[in-house]
PDB file of C-alpha atoms in Angstrom:
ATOM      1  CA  UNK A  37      -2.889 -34.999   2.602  1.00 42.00           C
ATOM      2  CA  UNK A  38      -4.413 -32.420   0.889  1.00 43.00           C
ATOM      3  CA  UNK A  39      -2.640 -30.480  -2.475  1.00 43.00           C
ATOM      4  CA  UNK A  40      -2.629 -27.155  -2.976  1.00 42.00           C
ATOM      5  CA  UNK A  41      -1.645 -25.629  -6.400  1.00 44.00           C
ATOM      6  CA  UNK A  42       1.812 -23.850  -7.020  1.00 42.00           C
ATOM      7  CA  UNK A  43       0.156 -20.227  -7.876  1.00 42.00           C
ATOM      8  CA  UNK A  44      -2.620 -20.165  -5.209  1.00 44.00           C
ATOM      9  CA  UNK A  45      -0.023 -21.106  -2.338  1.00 42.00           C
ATOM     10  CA  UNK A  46       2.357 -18.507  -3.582  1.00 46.00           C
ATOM     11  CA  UNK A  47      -0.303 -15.414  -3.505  1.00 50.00           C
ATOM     12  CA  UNK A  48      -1.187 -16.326   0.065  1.00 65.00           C
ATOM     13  CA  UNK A  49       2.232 -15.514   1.660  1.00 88.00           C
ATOM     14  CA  UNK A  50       4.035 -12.476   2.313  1.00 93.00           C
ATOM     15  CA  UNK A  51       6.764 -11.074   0.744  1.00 92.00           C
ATOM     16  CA  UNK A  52       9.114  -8.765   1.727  1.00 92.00           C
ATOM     17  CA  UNK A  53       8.691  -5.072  -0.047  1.00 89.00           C
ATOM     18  CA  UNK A  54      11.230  -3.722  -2.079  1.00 85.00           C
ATOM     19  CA  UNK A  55      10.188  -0.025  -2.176  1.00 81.00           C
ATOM     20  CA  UNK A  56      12.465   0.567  -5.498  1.00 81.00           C
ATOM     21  CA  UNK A  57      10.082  -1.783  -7.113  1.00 83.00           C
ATOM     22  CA  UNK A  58       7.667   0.690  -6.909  1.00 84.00           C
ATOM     23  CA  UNK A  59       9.630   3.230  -9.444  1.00 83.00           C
ATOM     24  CA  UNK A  60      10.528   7.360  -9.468  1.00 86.00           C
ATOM     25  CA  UNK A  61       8.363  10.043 -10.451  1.00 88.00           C
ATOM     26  CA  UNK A  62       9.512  12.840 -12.134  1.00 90.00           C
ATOM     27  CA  UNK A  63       6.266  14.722 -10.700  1.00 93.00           C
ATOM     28  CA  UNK A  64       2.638  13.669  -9.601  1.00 92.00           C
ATOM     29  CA  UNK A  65      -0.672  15.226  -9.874  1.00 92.00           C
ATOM     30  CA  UNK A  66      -3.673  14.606  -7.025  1.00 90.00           C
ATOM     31  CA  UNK A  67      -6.982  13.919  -8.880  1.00 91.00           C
ATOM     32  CA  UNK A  68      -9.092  13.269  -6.400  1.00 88.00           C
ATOM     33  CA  UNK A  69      -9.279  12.965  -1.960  1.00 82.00           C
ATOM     34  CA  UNK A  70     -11.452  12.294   1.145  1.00 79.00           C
ATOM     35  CA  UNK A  71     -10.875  15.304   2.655  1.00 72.00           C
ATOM     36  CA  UNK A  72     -11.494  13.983   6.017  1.00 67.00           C
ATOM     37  CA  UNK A  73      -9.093  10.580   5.914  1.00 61.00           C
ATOM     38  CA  UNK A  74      -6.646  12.948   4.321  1.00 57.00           C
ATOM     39  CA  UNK A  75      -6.204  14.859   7.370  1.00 57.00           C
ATOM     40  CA  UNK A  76      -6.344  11.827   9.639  1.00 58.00           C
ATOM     41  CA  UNK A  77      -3.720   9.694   7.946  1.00 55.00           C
ATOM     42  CA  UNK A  78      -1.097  12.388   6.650  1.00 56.00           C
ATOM     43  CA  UNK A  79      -0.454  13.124  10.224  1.00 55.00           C
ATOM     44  CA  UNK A  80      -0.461   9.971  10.979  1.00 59.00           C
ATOM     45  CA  UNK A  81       1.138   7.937   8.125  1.00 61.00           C
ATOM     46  CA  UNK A  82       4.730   9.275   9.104  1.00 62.00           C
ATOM     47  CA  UNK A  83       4.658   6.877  12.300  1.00 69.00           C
ATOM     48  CA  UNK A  84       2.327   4.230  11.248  1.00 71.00           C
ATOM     49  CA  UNK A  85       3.076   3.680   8.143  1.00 75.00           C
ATOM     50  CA  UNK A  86       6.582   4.012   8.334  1.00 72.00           C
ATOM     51  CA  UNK A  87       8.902   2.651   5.071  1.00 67.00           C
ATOM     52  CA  UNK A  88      11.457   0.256   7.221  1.00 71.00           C
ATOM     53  CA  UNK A  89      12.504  -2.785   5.810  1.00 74.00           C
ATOM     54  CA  UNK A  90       9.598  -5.053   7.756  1.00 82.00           C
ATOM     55  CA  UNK A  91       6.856  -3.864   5.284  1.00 89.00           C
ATOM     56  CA  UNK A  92       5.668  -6.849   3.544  1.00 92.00           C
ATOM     57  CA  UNK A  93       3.228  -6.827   0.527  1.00 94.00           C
ATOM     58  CA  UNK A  94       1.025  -9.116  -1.608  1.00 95.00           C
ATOM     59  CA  UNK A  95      -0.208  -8.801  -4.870  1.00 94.00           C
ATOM     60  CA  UNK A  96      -3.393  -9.774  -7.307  1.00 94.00           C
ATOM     61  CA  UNK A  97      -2.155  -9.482 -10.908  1.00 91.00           C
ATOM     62  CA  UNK A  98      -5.768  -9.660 -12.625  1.00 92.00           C
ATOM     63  CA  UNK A  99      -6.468  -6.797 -10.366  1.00 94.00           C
ATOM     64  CA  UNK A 100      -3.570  -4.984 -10.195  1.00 93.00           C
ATOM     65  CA  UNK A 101      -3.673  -4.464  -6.283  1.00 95.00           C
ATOM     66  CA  UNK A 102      -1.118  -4.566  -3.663  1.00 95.00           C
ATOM     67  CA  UNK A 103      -1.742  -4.732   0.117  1.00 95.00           C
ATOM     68  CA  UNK A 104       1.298  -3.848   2.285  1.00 92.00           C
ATOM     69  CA  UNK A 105       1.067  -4.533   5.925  1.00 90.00           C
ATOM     70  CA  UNK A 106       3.667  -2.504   8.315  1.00 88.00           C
ATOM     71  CA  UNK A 107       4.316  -3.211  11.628  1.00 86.00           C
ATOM     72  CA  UNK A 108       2.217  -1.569  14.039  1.00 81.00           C
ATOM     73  CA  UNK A 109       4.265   1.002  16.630  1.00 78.00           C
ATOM     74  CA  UNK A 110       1.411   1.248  18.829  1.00 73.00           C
ATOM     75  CA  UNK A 111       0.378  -2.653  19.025  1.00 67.00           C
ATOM     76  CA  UNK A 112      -0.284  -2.284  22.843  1.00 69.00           C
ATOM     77  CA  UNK A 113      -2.597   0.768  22.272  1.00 69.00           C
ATOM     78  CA  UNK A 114      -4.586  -0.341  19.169  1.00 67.00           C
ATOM     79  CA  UNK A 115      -4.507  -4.336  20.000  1.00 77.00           C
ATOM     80  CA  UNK A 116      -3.124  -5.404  16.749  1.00 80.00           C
ATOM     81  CA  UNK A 117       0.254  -6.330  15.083  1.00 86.00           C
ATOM     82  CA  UNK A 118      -0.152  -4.786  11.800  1.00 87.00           C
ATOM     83  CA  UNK A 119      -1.569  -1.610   9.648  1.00 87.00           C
ATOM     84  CA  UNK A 120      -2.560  -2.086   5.957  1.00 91.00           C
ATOM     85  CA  UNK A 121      -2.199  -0.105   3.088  1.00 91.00           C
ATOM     86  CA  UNK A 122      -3.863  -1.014  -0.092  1.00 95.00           C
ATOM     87  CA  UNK A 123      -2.753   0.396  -3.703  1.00 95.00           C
ATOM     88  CA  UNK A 124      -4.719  -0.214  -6.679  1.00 96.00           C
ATOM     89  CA  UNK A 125      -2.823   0.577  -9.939  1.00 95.00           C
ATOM     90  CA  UNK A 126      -4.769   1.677 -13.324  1.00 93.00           C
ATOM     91  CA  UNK A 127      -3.606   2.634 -16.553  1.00 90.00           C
ATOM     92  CA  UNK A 128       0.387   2.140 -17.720  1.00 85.00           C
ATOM     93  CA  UNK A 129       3.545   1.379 -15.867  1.00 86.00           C
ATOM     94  CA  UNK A 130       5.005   4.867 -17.270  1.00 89.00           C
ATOM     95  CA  UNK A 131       1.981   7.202 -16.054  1.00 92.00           C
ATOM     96  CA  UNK A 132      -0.015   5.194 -13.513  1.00 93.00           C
ATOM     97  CA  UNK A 133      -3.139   6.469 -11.322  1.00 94.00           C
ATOM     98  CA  UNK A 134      -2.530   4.607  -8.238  1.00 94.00           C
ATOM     99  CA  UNK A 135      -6.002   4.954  -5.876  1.00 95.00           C
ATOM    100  CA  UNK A 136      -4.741   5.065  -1.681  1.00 91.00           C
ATOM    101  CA  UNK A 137      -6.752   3.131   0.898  1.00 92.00           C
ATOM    102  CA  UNK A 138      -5.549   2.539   4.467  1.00 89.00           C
ATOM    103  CA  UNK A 139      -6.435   0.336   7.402  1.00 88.00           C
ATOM    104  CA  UNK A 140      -4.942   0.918  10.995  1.00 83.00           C
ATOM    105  CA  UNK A 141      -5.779  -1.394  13.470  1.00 77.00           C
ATOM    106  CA  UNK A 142      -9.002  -3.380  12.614  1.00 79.00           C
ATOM    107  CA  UNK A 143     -10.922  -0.516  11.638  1.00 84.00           C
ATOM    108  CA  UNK A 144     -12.264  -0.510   7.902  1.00 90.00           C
ATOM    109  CA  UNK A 145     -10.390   0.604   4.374  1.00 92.00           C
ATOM    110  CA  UNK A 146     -10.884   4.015   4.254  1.00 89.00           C
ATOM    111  CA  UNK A 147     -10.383   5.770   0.951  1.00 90.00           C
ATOM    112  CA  UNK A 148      -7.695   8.504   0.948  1.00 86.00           C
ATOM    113  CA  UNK A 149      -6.574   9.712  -2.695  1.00 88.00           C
ATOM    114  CA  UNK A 150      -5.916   9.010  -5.981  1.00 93.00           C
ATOM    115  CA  UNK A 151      -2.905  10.430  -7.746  1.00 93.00           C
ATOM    116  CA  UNK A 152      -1.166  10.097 -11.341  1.00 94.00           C
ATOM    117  CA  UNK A 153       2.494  10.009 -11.585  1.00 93.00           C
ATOM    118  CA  UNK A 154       4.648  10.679 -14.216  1.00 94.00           C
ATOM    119  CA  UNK A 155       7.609   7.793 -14.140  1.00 90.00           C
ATOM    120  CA  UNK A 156      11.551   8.462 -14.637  1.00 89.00           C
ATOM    121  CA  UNK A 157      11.446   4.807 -13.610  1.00 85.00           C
ATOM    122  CA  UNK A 158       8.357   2.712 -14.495  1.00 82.00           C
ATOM    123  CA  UNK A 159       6.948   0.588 -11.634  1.00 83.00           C
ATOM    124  CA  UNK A 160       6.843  -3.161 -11.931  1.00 81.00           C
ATOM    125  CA  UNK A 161       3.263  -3.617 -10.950  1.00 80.00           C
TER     126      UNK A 161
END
């Protein structure tokens, strides 16, 4: 039998997202984009990266990144269950720059923008 530490078992699972956690802006500025991934995914990202209540998300606190994983719509098309998004947060909980990446299928992270928000409700990550 083999024992595993409290903390490291914990990060490994998924839990379930709360998308409140995640705080209100009172506006939002875009500092920077990949002109090319923003095209693909904001077309996209209303179907495959749809905010239902099966997104699931983990989170590195000495890194301040969250991966969410959403179920996939087109799992018989694309072969796989899931699509990833991956959020790294810099700077405060009151004006955070939170950098985009996103991962359909099992292709690679692909950058897609950086923005800073201004918080009415400051985000818990």
């Amino acid at each position: 039998m083999v024992l595993v530490p409290m903390s490291a078992s914990a990060s490994t699972n998924w839990k379930h997202l709360d998308m409140n956690s995640l705080g209100y802006a009172s506006k939002q500025k875009v500092l920077k984009y990949n002109s090319v991934n923003w095209g693909e995914f904001e077309g996209d990202r209303q179907d495959l990266f749809k905010d239902t209540k099966h997104v699931e998300y983990k989170y590195a606190k000495h890194s301040r990144t969250m991966v969410m994983r959403y179920k996939n719509p087109q799992r018989y098309y694309l072969k796989t269950k899931y699509n990833y998004r991956k959020l790294i947060f810099r700077h405060g909980h009151k004006t955070p720059i939170i950098t985009y990446y996103m991962k359909v299928g099992h292709d690679k992270w692909k950058f897609v923008n950086t923005i800073q928000f201004w918080m009415k409700k400051p985000i818990r990550y």
